[in-house]
Coordinates of C-alpha atoms in Angstrom, one line a residue:
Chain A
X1 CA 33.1 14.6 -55.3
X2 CA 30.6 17.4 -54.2
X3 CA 27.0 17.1 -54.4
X4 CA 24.4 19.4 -53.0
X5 CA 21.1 19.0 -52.6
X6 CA 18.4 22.0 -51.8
X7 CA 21.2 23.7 -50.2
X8 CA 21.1 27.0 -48.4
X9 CA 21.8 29.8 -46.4
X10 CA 19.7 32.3 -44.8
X11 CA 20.7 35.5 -42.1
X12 CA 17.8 36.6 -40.1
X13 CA 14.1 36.2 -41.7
X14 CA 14.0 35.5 -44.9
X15 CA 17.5 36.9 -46.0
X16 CA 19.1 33.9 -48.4
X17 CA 22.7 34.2 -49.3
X18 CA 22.5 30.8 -51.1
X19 CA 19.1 29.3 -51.3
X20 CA 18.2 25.9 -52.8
X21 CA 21.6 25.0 -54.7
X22 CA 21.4 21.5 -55.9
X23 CA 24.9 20.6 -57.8
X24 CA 27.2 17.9 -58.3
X25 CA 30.7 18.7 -59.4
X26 CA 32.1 14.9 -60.4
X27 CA 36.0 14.1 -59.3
X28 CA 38.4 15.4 -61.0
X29 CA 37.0 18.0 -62.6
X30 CA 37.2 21.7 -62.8
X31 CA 34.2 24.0 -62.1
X32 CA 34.2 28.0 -61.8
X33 CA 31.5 29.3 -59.9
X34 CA 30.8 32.7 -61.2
X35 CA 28.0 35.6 -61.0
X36 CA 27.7 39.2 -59.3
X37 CA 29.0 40.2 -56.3
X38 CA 26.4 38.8 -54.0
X39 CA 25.5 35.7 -56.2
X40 CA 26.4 33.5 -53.2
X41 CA 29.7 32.5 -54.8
X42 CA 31.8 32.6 -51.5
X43 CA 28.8 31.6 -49.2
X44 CA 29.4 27.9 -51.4
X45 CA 32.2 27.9 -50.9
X46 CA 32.5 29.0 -47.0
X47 CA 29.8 26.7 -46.9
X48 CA 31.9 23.8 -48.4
X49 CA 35.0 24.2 -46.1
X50 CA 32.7 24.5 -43.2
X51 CA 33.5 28.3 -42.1
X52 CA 29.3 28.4 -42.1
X53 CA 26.9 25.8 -41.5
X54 CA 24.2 25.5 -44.1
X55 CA 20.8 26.5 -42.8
X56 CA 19.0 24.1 -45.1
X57 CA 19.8 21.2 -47.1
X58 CA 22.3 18.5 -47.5
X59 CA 26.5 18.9 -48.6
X60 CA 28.2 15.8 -49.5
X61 CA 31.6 16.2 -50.3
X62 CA 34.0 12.8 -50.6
X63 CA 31.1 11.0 -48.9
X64 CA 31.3 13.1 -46.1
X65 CA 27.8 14.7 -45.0
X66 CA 29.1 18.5 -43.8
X67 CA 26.1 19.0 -42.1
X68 CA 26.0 16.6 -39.3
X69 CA 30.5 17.1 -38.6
X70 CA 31.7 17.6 -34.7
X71 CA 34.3 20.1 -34.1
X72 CA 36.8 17.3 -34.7
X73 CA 35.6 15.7 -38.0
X74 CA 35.3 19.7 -39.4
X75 CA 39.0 19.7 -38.7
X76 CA 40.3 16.6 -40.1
X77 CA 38.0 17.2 -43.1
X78 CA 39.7 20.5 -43.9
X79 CA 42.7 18.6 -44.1
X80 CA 41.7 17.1 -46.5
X81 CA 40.7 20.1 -48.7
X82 CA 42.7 23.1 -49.8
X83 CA 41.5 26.4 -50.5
X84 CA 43.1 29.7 -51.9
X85 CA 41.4 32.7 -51.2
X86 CA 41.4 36.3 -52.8
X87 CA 43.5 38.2 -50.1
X88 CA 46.3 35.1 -49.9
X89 CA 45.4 34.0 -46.0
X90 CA 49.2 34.1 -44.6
X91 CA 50.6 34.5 -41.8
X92 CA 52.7 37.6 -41.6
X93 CA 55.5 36.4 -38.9
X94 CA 56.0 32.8 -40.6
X95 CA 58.3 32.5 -43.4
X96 CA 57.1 31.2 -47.1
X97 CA 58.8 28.1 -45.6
X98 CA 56.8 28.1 -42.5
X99 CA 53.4 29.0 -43.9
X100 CA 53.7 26.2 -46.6
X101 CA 55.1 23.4 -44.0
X102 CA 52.7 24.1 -41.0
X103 CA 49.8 22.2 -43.0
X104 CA 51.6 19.6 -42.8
X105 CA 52.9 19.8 -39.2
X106 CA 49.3 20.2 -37.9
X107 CA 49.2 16.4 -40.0
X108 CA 52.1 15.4 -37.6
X109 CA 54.3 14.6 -40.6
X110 CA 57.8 14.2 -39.5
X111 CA 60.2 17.2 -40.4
X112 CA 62.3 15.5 -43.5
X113 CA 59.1 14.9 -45.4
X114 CA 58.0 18.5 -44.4
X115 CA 60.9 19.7 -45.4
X116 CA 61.2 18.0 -48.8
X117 CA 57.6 18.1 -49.6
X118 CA 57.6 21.8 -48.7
X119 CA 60.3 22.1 -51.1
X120 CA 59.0 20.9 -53.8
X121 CA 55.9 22.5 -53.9
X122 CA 57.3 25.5 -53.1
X123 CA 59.4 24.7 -56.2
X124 CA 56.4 24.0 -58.1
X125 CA 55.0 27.4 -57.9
X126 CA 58.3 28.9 -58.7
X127 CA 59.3 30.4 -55.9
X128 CA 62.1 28.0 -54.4
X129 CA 64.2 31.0 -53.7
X130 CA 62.2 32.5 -51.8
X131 CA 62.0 30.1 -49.1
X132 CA 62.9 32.2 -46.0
X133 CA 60.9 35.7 -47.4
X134 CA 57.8 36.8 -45.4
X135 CA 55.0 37.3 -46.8
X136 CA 55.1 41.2 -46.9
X137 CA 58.3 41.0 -49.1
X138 CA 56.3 39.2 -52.0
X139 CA 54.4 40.9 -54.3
X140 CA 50.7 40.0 -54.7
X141 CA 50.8 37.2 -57.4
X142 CA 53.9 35.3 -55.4
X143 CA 51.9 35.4 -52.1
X144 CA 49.2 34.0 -54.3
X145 CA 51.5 31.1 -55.5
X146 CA 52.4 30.8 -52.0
X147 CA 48.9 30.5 -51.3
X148 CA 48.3 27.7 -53.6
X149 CA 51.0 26.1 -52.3
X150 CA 50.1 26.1 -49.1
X151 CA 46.5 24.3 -50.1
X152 CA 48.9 21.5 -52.5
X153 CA 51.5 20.8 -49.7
X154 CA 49.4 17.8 -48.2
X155 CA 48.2 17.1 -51.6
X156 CA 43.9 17.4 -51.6
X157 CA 41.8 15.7 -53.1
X158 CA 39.8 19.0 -53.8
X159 CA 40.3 22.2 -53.8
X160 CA 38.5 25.6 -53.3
X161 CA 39.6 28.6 -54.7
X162 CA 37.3 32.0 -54.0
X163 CA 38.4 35.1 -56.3
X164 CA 42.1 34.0 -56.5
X165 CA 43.1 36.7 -59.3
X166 CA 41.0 39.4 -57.6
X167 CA 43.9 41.4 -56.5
X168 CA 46.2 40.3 -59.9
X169 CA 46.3 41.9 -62.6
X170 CA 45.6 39.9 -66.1
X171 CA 49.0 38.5 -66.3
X172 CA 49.4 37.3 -63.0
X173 CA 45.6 35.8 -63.1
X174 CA 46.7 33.9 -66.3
X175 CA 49.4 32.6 -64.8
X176 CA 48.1 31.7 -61.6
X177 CA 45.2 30.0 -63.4
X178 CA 47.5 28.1 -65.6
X179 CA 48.7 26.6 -61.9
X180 CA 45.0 26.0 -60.7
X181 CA 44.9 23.6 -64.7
X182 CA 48.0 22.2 -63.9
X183 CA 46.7 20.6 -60.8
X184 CA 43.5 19.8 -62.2
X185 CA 45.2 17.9 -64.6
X186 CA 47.2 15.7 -61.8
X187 CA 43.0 14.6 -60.5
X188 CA 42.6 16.8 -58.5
X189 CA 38.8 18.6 -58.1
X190 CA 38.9 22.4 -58.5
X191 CA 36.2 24.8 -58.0
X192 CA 37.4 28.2 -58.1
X193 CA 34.6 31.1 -57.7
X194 CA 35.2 34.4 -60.1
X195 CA 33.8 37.2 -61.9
X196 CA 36.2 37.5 -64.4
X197 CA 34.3 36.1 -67.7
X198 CA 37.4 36.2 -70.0
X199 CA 39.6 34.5 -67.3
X200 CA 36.8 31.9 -67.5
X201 CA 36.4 31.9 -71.3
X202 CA 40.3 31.3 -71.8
X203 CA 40.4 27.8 -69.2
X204 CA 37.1 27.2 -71.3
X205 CA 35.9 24.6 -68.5
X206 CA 32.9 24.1 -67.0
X207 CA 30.8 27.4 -65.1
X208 CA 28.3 27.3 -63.1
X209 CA 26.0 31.0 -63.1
X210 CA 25.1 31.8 -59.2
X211 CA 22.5 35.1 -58.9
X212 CA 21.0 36.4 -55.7
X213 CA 22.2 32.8 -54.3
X214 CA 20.6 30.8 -56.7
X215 CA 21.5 28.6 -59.3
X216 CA 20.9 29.8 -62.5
X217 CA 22.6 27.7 -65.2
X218 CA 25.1 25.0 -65.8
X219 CA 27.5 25.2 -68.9
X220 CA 30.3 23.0 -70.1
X221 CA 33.3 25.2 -71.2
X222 CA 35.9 23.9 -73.8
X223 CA 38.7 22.4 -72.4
X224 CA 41.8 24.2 -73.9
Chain B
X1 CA 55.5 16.1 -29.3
X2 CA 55.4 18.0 -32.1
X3 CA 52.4 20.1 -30.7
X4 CA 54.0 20.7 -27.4
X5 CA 57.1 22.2 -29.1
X6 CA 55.3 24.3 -31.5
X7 CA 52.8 25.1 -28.7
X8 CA 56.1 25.9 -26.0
X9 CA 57.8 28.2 -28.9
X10 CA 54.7 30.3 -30.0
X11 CA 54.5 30.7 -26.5
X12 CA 57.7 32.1 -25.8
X13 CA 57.3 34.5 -28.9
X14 CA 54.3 35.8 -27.7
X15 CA 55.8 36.5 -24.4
X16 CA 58.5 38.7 -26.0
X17 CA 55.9 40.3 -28.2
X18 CA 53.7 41.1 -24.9
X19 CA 56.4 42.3 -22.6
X20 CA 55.3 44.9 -20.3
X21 CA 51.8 43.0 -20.1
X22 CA 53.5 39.7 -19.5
X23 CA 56.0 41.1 -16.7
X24 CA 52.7 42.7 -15.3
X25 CA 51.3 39.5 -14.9
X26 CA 54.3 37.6 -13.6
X27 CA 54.5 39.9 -10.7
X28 CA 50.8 39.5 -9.6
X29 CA 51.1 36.1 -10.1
X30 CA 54.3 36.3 -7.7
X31 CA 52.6 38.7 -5.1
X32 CA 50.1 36.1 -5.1
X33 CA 52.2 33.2 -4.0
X34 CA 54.8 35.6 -2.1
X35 CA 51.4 35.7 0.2
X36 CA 50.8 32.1 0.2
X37 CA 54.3 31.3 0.7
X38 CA 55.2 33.5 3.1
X39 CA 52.0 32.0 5.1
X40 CA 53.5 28.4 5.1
X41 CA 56.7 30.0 5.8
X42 CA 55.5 31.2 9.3
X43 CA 53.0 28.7 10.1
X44 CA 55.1 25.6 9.4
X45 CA 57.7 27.9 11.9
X46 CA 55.3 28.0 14.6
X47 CA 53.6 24.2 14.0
X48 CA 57.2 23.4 14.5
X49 CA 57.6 25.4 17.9
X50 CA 54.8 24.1 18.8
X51 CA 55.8 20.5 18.6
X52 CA 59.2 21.4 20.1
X53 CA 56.8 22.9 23.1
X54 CA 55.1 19.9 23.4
X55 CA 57.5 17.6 23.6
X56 CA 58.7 19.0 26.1
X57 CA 55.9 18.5 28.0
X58 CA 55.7 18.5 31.9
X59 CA 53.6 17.5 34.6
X60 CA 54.8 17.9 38.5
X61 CA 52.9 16.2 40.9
X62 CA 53.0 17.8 44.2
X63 CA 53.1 15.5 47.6
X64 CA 51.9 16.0 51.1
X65 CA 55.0 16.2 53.3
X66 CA 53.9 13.3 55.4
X67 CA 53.5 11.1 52.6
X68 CA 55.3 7.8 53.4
X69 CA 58.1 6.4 51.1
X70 CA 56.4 3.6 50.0
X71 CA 52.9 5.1 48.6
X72 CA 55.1 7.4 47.4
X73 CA 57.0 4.8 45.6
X74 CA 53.9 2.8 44.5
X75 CA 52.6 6.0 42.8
X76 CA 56.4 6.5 40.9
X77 CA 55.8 2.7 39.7
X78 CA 52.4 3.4 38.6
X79 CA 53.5 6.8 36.6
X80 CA 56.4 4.9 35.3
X81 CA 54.0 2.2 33.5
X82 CA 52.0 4.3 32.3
X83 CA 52.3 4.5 28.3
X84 CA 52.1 8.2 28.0
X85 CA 54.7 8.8 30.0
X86 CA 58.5 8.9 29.4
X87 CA 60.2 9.2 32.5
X88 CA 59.7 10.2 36.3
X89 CA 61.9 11.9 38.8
X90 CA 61.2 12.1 43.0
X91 CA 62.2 15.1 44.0
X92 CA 62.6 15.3 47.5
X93 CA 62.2 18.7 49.5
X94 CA 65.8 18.8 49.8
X95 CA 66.8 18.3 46.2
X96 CA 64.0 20.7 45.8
X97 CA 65.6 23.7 47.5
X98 CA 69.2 22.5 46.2
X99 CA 67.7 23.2 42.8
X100 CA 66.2 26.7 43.7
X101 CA 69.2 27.6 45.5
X102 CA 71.8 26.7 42.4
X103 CA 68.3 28.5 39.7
X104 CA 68.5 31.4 42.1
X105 CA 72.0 32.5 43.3
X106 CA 71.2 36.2 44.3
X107 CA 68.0 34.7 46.5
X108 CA 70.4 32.3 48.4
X109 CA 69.9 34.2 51.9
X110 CA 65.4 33.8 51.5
X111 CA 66.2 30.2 51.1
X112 CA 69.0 30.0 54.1
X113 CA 66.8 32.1 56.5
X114 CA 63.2 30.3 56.2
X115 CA 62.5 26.7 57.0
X116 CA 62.8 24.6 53.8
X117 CA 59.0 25.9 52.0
X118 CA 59.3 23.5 49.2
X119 CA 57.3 20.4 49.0
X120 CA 58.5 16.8 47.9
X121 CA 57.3 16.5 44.0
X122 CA 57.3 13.6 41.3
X123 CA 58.2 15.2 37.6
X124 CA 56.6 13.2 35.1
X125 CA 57.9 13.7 31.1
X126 CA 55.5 12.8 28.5
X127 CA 55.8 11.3 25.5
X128 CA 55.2 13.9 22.5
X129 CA 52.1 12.9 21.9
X130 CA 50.7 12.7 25.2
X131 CA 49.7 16.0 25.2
X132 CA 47.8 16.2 21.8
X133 CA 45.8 13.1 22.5
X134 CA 44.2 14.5 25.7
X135 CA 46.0 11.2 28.1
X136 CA 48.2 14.0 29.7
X137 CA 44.9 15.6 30.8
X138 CA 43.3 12.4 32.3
X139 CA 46.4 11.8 34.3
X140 CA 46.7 15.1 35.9
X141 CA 43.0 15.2 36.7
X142 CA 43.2 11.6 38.0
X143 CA 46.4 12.2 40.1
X144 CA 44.4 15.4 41.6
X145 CA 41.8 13.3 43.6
X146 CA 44.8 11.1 45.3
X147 CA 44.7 11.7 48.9
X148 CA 48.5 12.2 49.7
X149 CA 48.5 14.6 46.1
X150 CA 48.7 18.8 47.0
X151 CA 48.8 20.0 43.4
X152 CA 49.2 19.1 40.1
X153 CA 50.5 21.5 37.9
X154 CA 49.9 21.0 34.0
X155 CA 49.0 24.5 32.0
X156 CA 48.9 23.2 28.8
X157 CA 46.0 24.6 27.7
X158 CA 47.8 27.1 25.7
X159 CA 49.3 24.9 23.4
X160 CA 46.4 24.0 21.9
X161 CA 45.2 27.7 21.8
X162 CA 48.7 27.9 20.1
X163 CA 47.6 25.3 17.8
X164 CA 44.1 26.8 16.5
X165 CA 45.8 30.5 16.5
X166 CA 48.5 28.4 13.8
X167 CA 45.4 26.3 12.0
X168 CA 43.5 30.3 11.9
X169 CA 46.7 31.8 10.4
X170 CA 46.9 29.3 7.7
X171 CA 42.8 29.2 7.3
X172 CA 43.5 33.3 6.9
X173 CA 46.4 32.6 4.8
X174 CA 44.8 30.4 2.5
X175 CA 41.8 32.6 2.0
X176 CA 44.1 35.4 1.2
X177 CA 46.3 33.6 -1.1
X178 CA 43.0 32.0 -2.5
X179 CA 41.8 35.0 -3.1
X180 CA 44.8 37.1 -4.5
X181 CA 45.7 34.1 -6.9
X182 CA 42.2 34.1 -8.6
X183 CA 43.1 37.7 -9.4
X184 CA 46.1 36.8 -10.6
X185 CA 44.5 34.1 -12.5
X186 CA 42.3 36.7 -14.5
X187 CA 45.6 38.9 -14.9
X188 CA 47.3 36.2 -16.9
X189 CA 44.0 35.0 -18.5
X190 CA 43.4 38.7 -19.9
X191 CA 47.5 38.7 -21.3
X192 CA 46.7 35.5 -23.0
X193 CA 43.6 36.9 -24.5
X194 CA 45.8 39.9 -25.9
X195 CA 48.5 37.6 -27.2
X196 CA 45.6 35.3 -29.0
X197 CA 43.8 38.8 -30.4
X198 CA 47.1 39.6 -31.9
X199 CA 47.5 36.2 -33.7
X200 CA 43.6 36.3 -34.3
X201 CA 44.9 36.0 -38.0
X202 CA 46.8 33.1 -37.4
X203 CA 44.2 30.9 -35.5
X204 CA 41.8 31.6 -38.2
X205 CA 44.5 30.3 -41.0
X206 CA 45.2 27.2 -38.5
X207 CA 41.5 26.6 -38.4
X208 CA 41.5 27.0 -42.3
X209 CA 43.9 24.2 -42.2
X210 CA 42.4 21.8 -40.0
X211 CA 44.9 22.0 -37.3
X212 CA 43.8 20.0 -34.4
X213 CA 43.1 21.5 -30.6
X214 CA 46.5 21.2 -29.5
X215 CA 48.2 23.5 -32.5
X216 CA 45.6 26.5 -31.6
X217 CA 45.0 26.0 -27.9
X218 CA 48.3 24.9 -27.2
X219 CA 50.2 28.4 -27.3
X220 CA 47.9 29.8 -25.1
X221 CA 47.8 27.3 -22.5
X222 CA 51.8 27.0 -22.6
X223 CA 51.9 31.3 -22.2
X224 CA 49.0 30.9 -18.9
X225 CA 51.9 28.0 -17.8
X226 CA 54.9 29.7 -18.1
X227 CA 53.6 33.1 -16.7
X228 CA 52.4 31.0 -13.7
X229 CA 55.5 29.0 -13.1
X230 CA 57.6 32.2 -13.6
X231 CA 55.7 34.3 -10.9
X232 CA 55.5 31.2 -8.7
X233 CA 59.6 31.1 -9.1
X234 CA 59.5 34.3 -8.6
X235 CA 58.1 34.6 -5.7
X236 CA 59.7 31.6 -3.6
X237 CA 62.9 33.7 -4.8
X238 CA 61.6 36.8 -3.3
X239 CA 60.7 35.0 -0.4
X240 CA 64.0 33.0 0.2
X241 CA 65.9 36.8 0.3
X242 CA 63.5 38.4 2.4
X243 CA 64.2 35.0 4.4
X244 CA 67.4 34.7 4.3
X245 CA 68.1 38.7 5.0
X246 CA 66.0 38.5 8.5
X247 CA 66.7 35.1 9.4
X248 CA 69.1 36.1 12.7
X249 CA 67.0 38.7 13.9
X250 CA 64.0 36.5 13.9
X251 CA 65.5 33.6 15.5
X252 CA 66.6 35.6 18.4
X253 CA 63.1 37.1 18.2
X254 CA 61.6 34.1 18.7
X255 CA 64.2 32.5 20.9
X256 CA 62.7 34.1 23.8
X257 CA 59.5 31.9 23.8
X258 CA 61.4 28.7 24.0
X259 CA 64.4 26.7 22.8
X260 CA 64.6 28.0 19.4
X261 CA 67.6 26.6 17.4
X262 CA 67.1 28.4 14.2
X263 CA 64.0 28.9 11.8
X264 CA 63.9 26.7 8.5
X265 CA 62.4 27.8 5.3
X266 CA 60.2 26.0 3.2
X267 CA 60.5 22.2 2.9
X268 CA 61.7 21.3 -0.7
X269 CA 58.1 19.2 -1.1
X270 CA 56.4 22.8 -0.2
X271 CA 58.1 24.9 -2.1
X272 CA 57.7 22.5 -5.2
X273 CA 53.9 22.7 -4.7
X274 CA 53.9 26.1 -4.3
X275 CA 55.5 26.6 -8.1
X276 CA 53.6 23.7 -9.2
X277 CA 50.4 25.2 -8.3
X278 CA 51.9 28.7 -10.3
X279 CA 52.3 26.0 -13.3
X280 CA 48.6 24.8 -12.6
X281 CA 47.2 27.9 -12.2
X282 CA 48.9 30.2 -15.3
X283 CA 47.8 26.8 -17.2
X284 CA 44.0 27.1 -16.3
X285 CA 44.0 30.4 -17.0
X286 CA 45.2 30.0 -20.4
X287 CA 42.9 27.1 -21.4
X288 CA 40.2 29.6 -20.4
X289 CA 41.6 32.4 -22.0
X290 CA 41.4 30.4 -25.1
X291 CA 38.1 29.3 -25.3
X292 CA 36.2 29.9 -28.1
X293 CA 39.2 30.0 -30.6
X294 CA 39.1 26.3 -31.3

C-alpha cells in the first residue's frame, strides 16, 4: 500500500525533518508511527497526503508515485485517502452534516447518497443526533469522531491519522482508537502517528520508532 | 452543477459576511460604469444628431440670371440622375423672393422696395450617405467650374468635425471608464482576497479533501461576478434616473441645434453589454484574487 524508498525532507542546508525513510506498510494493515516530538512523524505523513513534497526519494502509495503528481492528480489522490489530524480540521460555519457530506460533494456524488451515506457514518461514530451541531458545540473527542468521519464518508482505501488523541484525554483516546481498529478491521490501511506508548501497547499492532527523522526500528505489536 | 451552486451560495454568504467591504466595492464598480455609460449615453445622442444632420443634407446651386431654360434644364436632368442625390427643385427668382417674403414677414417692405436681389437656384437633397462618402463634395466642386453656375453653397464641413469631436468623446470616454474600471477591478479583487483570508481555514480543509478547482476557486470567482454585475446594475439604474429626471430640459437644450424630437437612452443591446462587461470584469477579478489558493 505504501512503500518508501530513501525518502526525505530537508529545510534549508542540511536541515532533515525526515531523512532516508525506506518503509513498506502492506494493505490492510495497521502501523503507528511513533517517536519524540520532532522524530519526523507528521513530516510522513504531510509528506504522504502531499501537503510537502519530498526533497529526496521515492513515495509509492496504491501504485501511485507522489513525487512526480500535477496539481490535479494531488487532488484526486487525496480523495482517495483520509486523514484525521490532532486539532479535528473542521470547518466552523458547516454543520457536522455539512463537514461530513462535502467530501463527498467535491466527488460529485448526487445528494441522496450523500445524504444516506453521511448518515450512516455519522451514525457509525455515534453521533447521529448531532447532525445539525457546529463544530464549536462538540466537545473535543465528538469533533474527533466527526473527524474520522469525515475521512470514512467516501470510504478510503488508507488512512492517515497524526496525533488523533492528542487533545483527548485517556478515555476518549481509547475510544477513539477502538474506531481507528474497527476500520482497520473492514481492510482498510491505517497509519496513525503518536507518542502515546501505552495507547500503542493496548492496540498491540505494529510501530514503527522515528528519531531526528530517521528510521530507527520496526516492531510487530500483538494484535488484541 | 453542483460546483456552480455550491460556488453561487458560498458566494452569497461571504457577501453578507463582508458587507460594508462588499457595498464599498459595488459602488466603485458602479461609478465606474456610471462613467462609461453615461459616455455612450451622450455620444450615441449626438452620433444620432448627427445622422439626423446629415440626412438632411443640402446643396443649392446658384445660377446666372441669364442662364437659358434649357441648360438649365439639362443641368436639373443631370443632378436628378445622379445616384447621390435624392431630389432637385428649380427655384426660380420669383419663387425665390415669394419664399423670403412668407420666412420674413416683418422684412416685407426691403423686399417690396428693391428690385427682386435673389438669383434663380436648383436645391439638390442628398441621400444620407452622400455626405459621409465624400460624392456630395465632388459634385459641389464639379458644379462650381460650370460656366452659367454663381455659387455653390455646401458647408458641411462641420459635420464631420462633429463626427471626430463624437469619435474623441468616446475615445476620452473609454479611456476614462478604462481606466476607472481597472480600479474598480482591484477594489473587488482586494474584497475577494478578504473573503478567501477569512475562509483560509476552509480552503485548506477543501484542499485536504481533494476538492477539485471549481469547489475552492469557484466562490471567489462567483463573489468578483456578482459584485461586478451588481455595480454594473447599479449604475445603468443610476443612470436611467439621472436620465429620466433631465430628459425635458435637455431635449429642449438641444432642440435648438436642429430638429430634435426627443433624446433616447441606451439601446437594450448596450446597456446589456455594459452589465455584462460588470459580470466579466467582477469575474476576472475574482479568478485573480484567488490565485494561489488552488
Amino acid at each position: 500500500m505504501i512503500e518508501t524508498h530513501g525518502l526525505g525532507k530537508a529545510y534549508g542546508r542540511g536541515l532533515y525533518a525526515l531523512r532516508d525513510l525506506t518503509l513498506t506498510v502492506e494493505r490492510g494493515e495497521f502501523v503507528f508511527l511513533t517517536g519524540p516530538s520532532g522524530a519526523g512523524k507528521s513530516t510522513l505523513l504531510r509528506l504522504l497526503l502531499l501537503q510537502e513534497r519530498p526533497t529526496e526519494g521515492v513515495a509509492i502509495v496504491n501504485g501511485r508515485n507522489l513525487v512526480r503528481m500535477s496539481h490535479r492528480e494531488v487532488q484526486a489522490y487525496r480523495r482517495s485517502v483520509g486523514f484525521v489530524f490532532q486539532d479535528f480540521k473542521l470547518v466552523p460555519s458547516k454543520t457536522v452534516f455539512e463537514n461530513v457530506s462535502f467530501a463527498l460533494r467535491v466527488l460529485g456524488t448526487n445528494i441522496e447518497q450523500q445524504r444516506r451515506r453521511t448518515y450512516q457514518v455519522l451514525k457509525w461514530v455515534g453521533l447521529q443526533h448531532r447532525l445539525q451541531a457546529y463544530p464549536l458545540e462538540l466537545s473535543g473527542g465528538e469533533q474527533q469522531r466527526v473527524a474520522i468521519a469525515r475521512a470514512l464518508v467516501n470510504e478510503p482505501q488508507l488512512v492517515l491519522a497524526d496525533e488523533p488523541t492528542g487533545n483527548l484525554d485517556p478515555d476518549l483516546s481509547l475510544e477513539i482508537m477502538n474506531l481507528f481498529r474497527d476500520i482497520n478491521s473492514s481492510g482498510t490501511t491505517v497509519l496513525v502517528a503518536t507518542h502515546d506508548r501505552e495507547l500503542i501497547k493496548w492496540v498491540g499492532r505494529r510501530t514503527v520508532h522515528l528519531e531526528n527523522g530517521r528510521l530507527l526500528e520496526a516492531e510487530a505489536g500483538a494484535t488484541t | 452543477m453542483n460546483s456552480i451552486g455550491y460556488a453561487v451560495a458560498e458566494a452569497l454568504v461571504s457577501l453578507r459576511r463582508s458587507g460594508r467591504s462588499a457595498a464599498i466595492s459595488i459602488g466603485t464598480i458602479a461609478i465606474a460604469f456610471l462613467t462609461l455609460g453615461g459616455f455612450l449615453l451622450v455620444s450615441a445622442n449626438l452620433q444620432s444628431l448627427v445622422e439626423r444632420w446629415a440626412s438632411s443634407a443640402e446643396l443649392s446651386v446658384y445660377l446666372r440670371e441669364d442662364v437659358n431654360d434649357t441648360w438649365r434644364q439639362a443641368l436639373v436632368d443631370e443632378l436628378s440622375d445622379h445616384a447621390a442625390v435624392a431630389a432637385v427643385e428649380y427655384v426660380s427668382k420669383a419663387a425665390a423672393l415669394e419664399r423670403f417674403r412668407g420666412d420674413f414677414p416683418e422684412l416685407a417692405d426691403v423686399a417690396a422696395s428693391a428690385d427682386n436681389p435673389f438669383p434663380p437656384s436648383i436645391e439638390v437633397r442628398l441621400h444620407t450617405d452622400a455626405a459621409s462618402s465624400g460624392a456630395a463634395d465632388a459634385m459641389a466642386a464639379g458644379l462650381t467650374e460650370r460656366e452659367g453656375v454663381v455659387d455653390v453653397r455646401y458647408d458641411r464641413e462641420w459635420l464631420s468635425r462633429l463626427r471626430a469631436i463624437i469619435g474623441a468623446i468616446r475615445l476620452v470616454g473609454a479611456t476614462a471608464a478604462a481606466v476607472l474600471i481597472l480600479g474598480a477591478a482591484f477594489t473587488v479583487a482586494a474584497v475577494v482576497r478578504l473573503s478567501l483570508q477569512a475562509r483560509r481555514e476552509e480552503v485548506d480543509i477543501m484542499q485536504l479533501v481533494g476538492a477539485p478547482f471549481s469547489f475552492i476557486r469557484g466562490p471567489s470567482i462567483a463573489e468578483g461576478t456578482i459584485l461586478g454585475g451588481l455595480g454594473a446594475l447599479f449604475s445603468l439604474i443610476v443612470l436611467w434616473a439621472l436620465f429620466a429626471s433631465t430628459r425635458e430640459q435637455l431635449t429642449a437644450a438641444v432642440a435648438q441645434w436642429g430638429n430634435v424630437e426627443t433624446l433616447r437612452f441606451l439601446a437594450v443591446p448596450d446597456a446589456l453589454l455594459l452589465v455584462g462587461s460588470g459580470l466579466a470584469v467582477g469575474g476576472l477579478a475574482g479568478l485573480v484574487a484567488s490565485r494561489g489558493s488552488r
